[in-house]
GROMACS .gro file of C-alpha atoms in nm:
model
  335
    1MET     CA    1   8.756  10.446  21.693
    2HIS     CA    2   8.662  10.471  21.377
    3LEU     CA    3   8.645  10.824  21.206
    4TYR     CA    4   8.460  10.965  20.946
    5ASN     CA    5   8.533  11.256  20.724
    6LYS     CA    6   8.270  11.574  20.730
    7GLU     CA    7   8.047  11.426  20.423
    8GLN     CA    8   8.034  11.078  20.593
    9ALA     CA    9   7.924  11.219  20.947
   10ILE     CA   10   7.670  11.407  20.815
   11LYS     CA   11   7.536  11.134  20.594
   12ARG     CA   12   7.529  10.915  20.921
   13MET     CA   13   7.401  11.181  21.161
   14ASN     CA   14   7.114  11.210  20.903
   15GLN     CA   15   7.037  10.873  20.891
   16PHE     CA   16   7.031  10.785  21.267
   17GLY     CA   17   6.793  11.109  21.297
   18GLN     CA   18   6.583  10.956  21.010
   19HIS     CA   19   6.528  10.655  21.183
   20HIS     CA   20   6.526  10.787  21.530
   21ARG     CA   21   6.834  10.545  21.644
   22PRO     CA   22   7.026  10.672  21.946
   23PHE     CA   23   7.373  10.751  21.884
   24VAL     CA   24   7.677  10.922  22.039
   25PHE     CA   25   7.886  11.173  21.836
   26ILE     CA   26   8.236  11.341  21.856
   27ILE     CA   27   8.347  11.628  21.630
   28ASN     CA   28   8.682  11.760  21.597
   29TYR     CA   29   8.760  12.131  21.562
   30LEU     CA   30   8.825  12.141  21.193
   31GLN     CA   31   8.520  11.887  21.131
   32ASP     CA   32   8.741  11.663  20.927
   33ALA     CA   33   8.731  11.364  21.146
   34SER     CA   34   8.409  11.252  21.359
   35TYR     CA   35   8.310  10.960  21.541
   36ILE     CA   36   7.937  10.871  21.470
   37GLU     CA   37   7.825  10.570  21.631
   38GLU     CA   38   7.514  10.401  21.779
   39VAL     CA   39   7.483  10.391  22.154
   40ALA     CA   40   7.477   9.978  22.151
   41ALA     CA   41   7.803   9.967  21.946
   42VAL     CA   42   7.998  10.201  22.147
   43ASP     CA   43   8.311  10.000  22.280
   44SER     CA   44   8.343  10.102  22.642
   45THR     CA   45   8.679   9.953  22.684
   46GLU     CA   46   8.805  10.239  22.420
   47LEU     CA   47   8.558  10.536  22.486
   48LEU     CA   48   8.353  10.621  22.820
   49TYR     CA   49   8.094  10.912  22.823
   50ASN     CA   50   7.864  11.077  23.062
   51LEU     CA   51   7.689  11.327  22.886
   52ASN     CA   52   7.444  11.508  23.101
   53GLY     CA   53   7.303  11.147  23.256
   54PHE     CA   54   7.330  10.958  22.907
   55THR     CA   55   7.616  10.716  22.970
   56ASN     CA   56   7.798  10.413  22.948
   57GLN     CA   57   7.988  10.411  23.255
   58ALA     CA   58   7.854  10.142  23.442
   59THR     CA   59   7.984   9.876  23.209
   60SER     CA   60   8.348   9.958  23.304
   61THR     CA   61   8.344  10.111  23.652
   62GLU     CA   62   8.425   9.767  23.823
   63LYS     CA   63   8.726   9.716  23.580
   64TYR     CA   64   8.879  10.057  23.701
   65THR     CA   65   9.157  10.073  23.938
   66PRO     CA   66   9.226  10.417  24.076
   67SER     CA   67   9.630  10.519  24.065
   68PHE     CA   68   9.557  10.777  24.315
   69SER     CA   69   9.340  10.816  24.638
   70ALA     CA   70   9.048  11.061  24.564
   71LYS     CA   71   9.054  11.145  24.907
   72PRO     CA   72   9.213  11.386  25.023
   73ALA     CA   73   9.264  11.650  24.783
   74ASN     CA   74   9.635  11.717  24.886
   75SER     CA   75   9.712  11.361  24.735
   76ILE     CA   76   9.686  11.494  24.378
   77HIS     CA   77   9.993  11.603  24.197
   78TRP     CA   78   9.901  11.865  23.912
   79GLN     CA   79  10.202  12.081  23.824
   80PRO     CA   80  10.176  12.279  23.492
   81SER     CA   81  10.451  12.428  23.317
   82ALA     CA   82  10.272  12.721  23.100
   83GLU     CA   83  10.456  12.835  22.794
   84SER     CA   84  10.658  13.150  22.849
   85PHE     CA   85  10.527  13.488  22.843
   86TYR     CA   86  10.724  13.562  22.541
   87SER     CA   87  10.587  13.278  22.335
   88TYR     CA   88  10.245  13.372  22.428
   89GLN     CA   89  10.299  13.760  22.364
   90ARG     CA   90  10.392  13.642  21.996
   91SER     CA   91  10.049  13.467  21.934
   92PHE     CA   92   9.874  13.747  22.146
   93ASN     CA   93  10.027  14.038  21.924
   94ILE     CA   94   9.933  13.828  21.574
   95VAL     CA   95   9.567  13.821  21.708
   96ARG     CA   96   9.563  14.190  21.823
   97GLN     CA   97   9.697  14.320  21.501
   98ASN     CA   98   9.421  14.133  21.315
   99ILE     CA   99   9.166  14.294  21.570
  100LEU     CA  100   9.281  14.642  21.526
  101ALA     CA  101   9.326  14.591  21.136
  102GLY     CA  102   8.924  14.487  21.123
  103ASN     CA  103   8.962  14.136  21.047
  104SER     CA  104   8.813  14.005  21.389
  105PHE     CA  105   8.596  14.122  21.682
  106LEU     CA  106   8.712  13.874  21.899
  107THR     CA  107   8.969  13.567  21.869
  108ASN     CA  108   8.975  13.278  22.094
  109LEU     CA  109   9.316  13.222  22.151
  110THR     CA  110   9.447  12.895  22.308
  111CYS     CA  111   9.733  12.692  22.423
  112ARG     CA  112   9.887  12.390  22.502
  113THR     CA  113  10.062  12.326  22.846
  114PRO     CA  114  10.239  12.041  22.969
  115VAL     CA  115  10.131  11.920  23.302
  116ASP     CA  116  10.327  11.673  23.516
  117THR     CA  117  10.080  11.480  23.719
  118ASN     CA  118  10.012  11.159  23.901
  119LEU     CA  119   9.675  11.122  23.736
  120THR     CA  120   9.586  10.919  23.428
  121LEU     CA  121   9.325  10.984  23.194
  122GLU     CA  122   9.107  10.767  23.359
  123ASP     CA  123   9.146  10.903  23.697
  124ILE     CA  124   9.043  11.246  23.546
  125TYR     CA  125   8.743  11.112  23.400
  126TYR     CA  126   8.626  10.931  23.701
  127HIS     CA  127   8.673  11.177  23.963
  128SER     CA  128   8.629  11.524  23.780
  129LYS     CA  129   8.313  11.702  23.813
  130ALA     CA  130   8.134  11.834  23.529
  131ILE     CA  131   7.781  11.759  23.340
  132TYR     CA  132   7.971  11.635  23.027
  133LYS     CA  133   8.255  11.410  23.050
  134LEU     CA  134   8.431  11.210  22.782
  135TRP     CA  135   8.741  10.957  22.787
  136VAL     CA  136   8.906  10.829  22.488
  137LYS     CA  137   9.162  10.555  22.563
  138ASP     CA  138   9.536  10.660  22.590
  139THR     CA  139   9.434  10.969  22.400
  140PHE     CA  140   9.233  11.262  22.549
  141THR     CA  141   8.978  11.326  22.840
  142VAL     CA  142   8.760  11.604  22.871
  143PHE     CA  143   8.528  11.736  23.137
  144SER     CA  144   8.319  12.037  23.018
  145PRO     CA  145   8.088  12.264  23.179
  146GLU     CA  146   7.957  12.436  22.819
  147ILE     CA  147   7.665  12.326  22.652
  148PHE     CA  148   7.700  12.366  22.271
  149VAL     CA  149   7.310  12.327  22.175
  150ARG     CA  150   7.012  12.112  22.318
  151ILE     CA  151   6.735  12.003  22.077
  152HIS     CA  152   6.423  11.915  22.277
  153GLN     CA  153   6.049  11.876  22.135
  154GLY     CA  154   6.148  12.086  21.808
  155LYS     CA  155   6.336  12.396  22.011
  156ILE     CA  156   6.690  12.434  21.979
  157SER     CA  157   6.887  12.621  22.256
  158SER     CA  158   7.240  12.707  22.287
  159TYR     CA  159   7.413  12.851  22.608
  160PRO     CA  160   7.756  13.039  22.531
  161MET     CA  161   8.015  13.065  22.808
  162LYS     CA  162   8.208  13.358  22.828
  163GLY     CA  163   8.385  13.535  23.141
  164THR     CA  164   8.561  13.384  23.419
  165ILE     CA  165   8.681  13.466  23.771
  166ASP     CA  166   8.797  13.351  24.083
  167ALA     CA  167   8.524  13.328  24.307
  168SER     CA  168   8.747  13.379  24.661
  169ILE     CA  169   8.824  13.721  24.528
  170PRO     CA  170   8.602  14.008  24.747
  171SER     CA  171   8.290  14.087  24.539
  172ALA     CA  172   8.392  13.853  24.249
  173ALA     CA  173   8.075  13.834  24.094
  174GLN     CA  174   8.012  14.197  24.096
  175LEU     CA  175   8.383  14.255  23.946
  176LEU     CA  176   8.285  14.015  23.649
  177MET     CA  177   7.934  14.163  23.558
  178ASN     CA  178   8.081  14.511  23.569
  179ASP     CA  179   8.411  14.417  23.380
  180PRO     CA  180   8.396  14.604  23.020
  181LYS     CA  181   8.590  14.354  22.843
  182GLU     CA  182   8.419  14.045  22.954
  183ALA     CA  183   8.092  14.234  22.909
  184ALA     CA  184   8.168  14.307  22.545
  185GLU     CA  185   8.328  13.990  22.469
  186HIS     CA  186   8.024  13.828  22.581
  187ALA     CA  187   7.807  14.019  22.383
  188THR     CA  188   7.976  13.964  22.082
  189ILE     CA  189   7.955  13.601  22.128
  190VAL     CA  190   7.580  13.632  22.222
  191ASP     CA  191   7.531  13.787  21.856
  192LEU     CA  192   7.739  13.517  21.692
  193ILE     CA  193   7.549  13.250  21.817
  194ARG     CA  194   7.216  13.419  21.804
  195ASN     CA  195   7.292  13.460  21.422
  196ASP     CA  196   7.388  13.109  21.388
  197LEU     CA  197   7.098  12.984  21.550
  198SER     CA  198   6.898  13.198  21.263
  199MET     CA  199   7.044  12.987  21.011
  200VAL     CA  200   6.865  12.674  21.108
  201ALA     CA  201   6.587  12.775  21.344
  202ASN     CA  202   6.297  13.032  21.327
  203GLN     CA  203   6.180  13.301  21.654
  204VAL     CA  204   6.535  13.303  21.764
  205SER     CA  205   6.585  13.515  22.083
  206VAL     CA  206   6.785  13.547  22.398
  207SER     CA  207   6.567  13.421  22.679
  208ARG     CA  208   6.845  13.479  22.936
  209TYR     CA  209   7.173  13.717  22.951
  210ARG     CA  210   7.461  13.684  23.144
  211TYR     CA  211   7.398  13.458  23.452
  212ILE     CA  212   7.657  13.338  23.674
  213ASP     CA  213   7.721  12.965  23.766
  214THR     CA  214   7.963  12.847  24.007
  215LEU     CA  215   8.239  12.574  23.933
  216GLN     CA  216   8.416  12.390  24.208
  217THR     CA  217   8.775  12.305  24.093
  218ASN     CA  218   9.077  12.161  24.273
  219GLN     CA  219   9.215  12.496  24.323
  220GLY     CA  220   8.895  12.656  24.463
  221ALA     CA  221   8.553  12.771  24.316
  222ILE     CA  222   8.526  13.014  23.992
  223LEU     CA  223   8.249  13.203  23.868
  224GLN     CA  224   8.117  13.169  23.493
  225THR     CA  225   7.870  13.387  23.296
  226SER     CA  226   7.625  13.211  23.032
  227SER     CA  227   7.357  13.341  22.810
  228GLU     CA  228   7.057  13.109  22.677
  229ILE     CA  229   6.952  13.155  22.339
  230GLN     CA  230   6.644  12.960  22.210
  231GLY     CA  231   6.455  12.917  21.836
  232ILE     CA  232   6.222  12.682  21.710
  233LEU     CA  233   6.340  12.402  21.413
  234PRO     CA  234   6.159  12.273  21.104
  235GLU     CA  235   5.923  11.984  21.174
  236ASN     CA  236   6.150  11.776  20.963
  237TYR     CA  237   6.476  11.852  21.127
  238PRO     CA  238   6.542  11.476  21.296
  239GLU     CA  239   6.633  11.364  20.909
  240HIS     CA  240   6.866  11.659  20.889
  241LEU     CA  241   7.060  11.648  21.221
  242GLY     CA  242   7.369  11.612  21.064
  243GLU     CA  243   7.351  11.904  20.831
  244LEU     CA  244   7.200  12.124  21.090
  245ILE     CA  245   7.520  12.054  21.371
  246PHE     CA  246   7.746  12.102  21.101
  247ARG     CA  247   7.611  12.419  20.976
  248LEU     CA  248   7.645  12.567  21.334
  249LEU     CA  249   8.014  12.460  21.361
  250PRO     CA  250   8.280  12.534  21.485
  251ALA     CA  251   8.135  12.676  21.799
  252GLY     CA  252   8.135  13.033  21.830
  253SER     CA  253   8.254  13.066  22.193
  254ILE     CA  254   8.591  12.885  22.111
  255THR     CA  255   8.626  13.061  21.774
  256GLY     CA  256   8.531  13.406  21.760
  257ALA     CA  257   8.353  13.651  21.503
  258PRO     CA  258   8.362  13.667  21.220
  259LYS     CA  259   8.420  13.304  21.228
  260LYS     CA  260   8.598  13.220  20.850
  261LYS     CA  261   8.845  13.495  20.902
  262THR     CA  262   8.894  13.435  21.276
  263MET     CA  263   8.990  13.053  21.178
  264GLN     CA  264   9.221  13.169  20.955
  265ILE     CA  265   9.391  13.402  21.247
  266ILE     CA  266   9.403  13.124  21.502
  267ARG     CA  267   9.582  12.889  21.237
  268GLU     CA  268   9.854  13.158  21.231
  269ALA     CA  269   9.881  13.243  21.582
  270GLU     CA  270   9.860  12.910  21.781
  271THR     CA  271  10.137  12.705  21.787
  272TYR     CA  272   9.990  12.347  21.744
  273ASP     CA  273   9.700  12.184  21.620
  274ARG     CA  274   9.361  12.178  21.823
  275GLY     CA  275   9.240  11.819  21.724
  276PHE     CA  276   8.946  11.747  21.922
  277TYR     CA  277   8.993  12.011  22.147
  278THR     CA  278   8.731  12.294  22.112
  279GLY     CA  279   8.548  12.010  21.906
  280ILE     CA  280   8.178  11.908  22.011
  281MET     CA  281   8.048  11.603  22.168
  282GLY     CA  282   7.698  11.500  22.229
  283TYR     CA  283   7.438  11.232  22.248
  284SER     CA  284   7.094  11.209  22.029
  285ASP     CA  285   6.785  10.999  22.079
  286GLY     CA  286   6.730  11.039  21.699
  287ILE     CA  287   6.514  11.315  21.782
  288ASN     CA  288   6.620  11.485  22.099
  289LEU     CA  289   6.999  11.600  22.128
  290ASP     CA  290   7.194  11.722  22.409
  291SER     CA  291   7.585  11.823  22.320
  292ALA     CA  292   7.884  12.023  22.494
  293VAL     CA  293   8.189  12.213  22.373
  294MET     CA  294   8.518  12.011  22.424
  295ILE     CA  295   8.698  12.257  22.657
  296ARG     CA  296   8.835  12.150  22.986
  297PHE     CA  297   9.046  11.906  22.772
  298VAL     CA  298   9.374  11.697  22.875
  299GLU     CA  299   9.534  11.520  22.603
  300GLN     CA  300   9.802  11.221  22.635
  301GLU     CA  301  10.085  11.169  22.397
  302GLY     CA  302  10.332  10.879  22.490
  303GLU     CA  303  10.384  10.930  22.856
  304LYS     CA  304  10.318  11.300  22.854
  305MET     CA  305  10.004  11.488  22.948
  306TYR     CA  306   9.911  11.806  22.818
  307PHE     CA  307   9.608  12.061  22.914
  308LYS     CA  308   9.444  12.254  22.648
  309SER     CA  309   9.321  12.592  22.783
  310GLY     CA  310   9.220  12.946  22.613
  311GLY     CA  311   9.027  13.275  22.651
  312GLY     CA  312   8.899  13.556  22.412
  313ILE     CA  313   9.062  13.834  22.298
  314THR     CA  314   8.965  14.178  22.189
  315CYS     CA  315   9.052  14.506  22.106
  316GLN     CA  316   9.059  14.608  22.513
  317SER     CA  317   9.272  14.287  22.591
  318ASP     CA  318   9.630  14.323  22.705
  319ALA     CA  319   9.875  14.046  22.679
  320GLU     CA  320   9.993  14.004  23.040
  321SER     CA  321   9.637  13.999  23.173
  322GLU     CA  322   9.522  13.728  22.916
  323TYR     CA  323   9.842  13.533  22.997
  324ASN     CA  324   9.769  13.538  23.370
  325GLU     CA  325   9.417  13.444  23.303
  326MET     CA  326   9.535  13.135  23.070
  327LYS     CA  327   9.715  13.010  23.336
  328GLN     CA  328   9.471  13.015  23.602
  329LYS     CA  329   9.227  12.791  23.384
  330ILE     CA  330   9.482  12.512  23.416
  331TYR     CA  331   9.322  12.289  23.671
  332VAL     CA  332   9.113  11.966  23.709
  333PRO     CA  333   8.758  11.998  23.875
  334ILE     CA  334   8.880  11.724  24.154
  335TYR     CA  335   8.836  11.828  24.539
   0.00000   0.00000   0.00000
């Protein structure tokens, strides 16, 4: 898989947009490594995608032999080994001290968790339920529900996702919507994304605020809150697709606010490199575009599997609650 630096990636995306040539893109969190390739040139033995219906999956389905039976669910072995609370608390304290000092209003703190499983990356890709899925051979797979931006007929839309709760909890939806910490976190991200879109679009507005979606997982259903923000792009946007997308990066929902300083805090607090986790992936026909934030992420290193997950930290957060919420997110949506 050939990767491009930021300058090369922007130029390549601009060229594809200018000539209305369909392409797939994968951009890592730090934006210093990107895969930008015409659809016809994607090697399905190395990379598979299903991005809201745009897929090359059919070319390889017959070659795939599952290493487990997807039925019943109890055939799945999935045993995470979360980092210790002591280790998490160290990272949390770095974030919280910076928030109390006024350096950040919201910081998304993430972790890398070893997982013992009988699933391969291909198993997870083929059998997980998500609107956006990607598999890179012997490297990682991602099954994301979170839209980054969509562009359709000159309109750009973003759908920041913040706020999660176990759907089996009594009055779960009411608890989620009334939680002051979740409400504050969501408001901060919506404001950040609205400002981001204002850098590339006109008439930016919040068209839907804090609506709830249900996601099924192998551990049961969860509820998640999102909002919809829209704006109008300049007429010549296709020839500037690369500049447009990179100007919006990194995704606000998995970084925090303000972005530049919060990225420095993340670098100090986190104990690993995010790599492609919390980057973005997407498809463009050269005019319209659909993309996702790369969350729900499983990475392979040799024979070991790691699940990457995280959550937003605000001044109202406490370490124990955030640690428990982080552990609850380590799942695969196979059921």
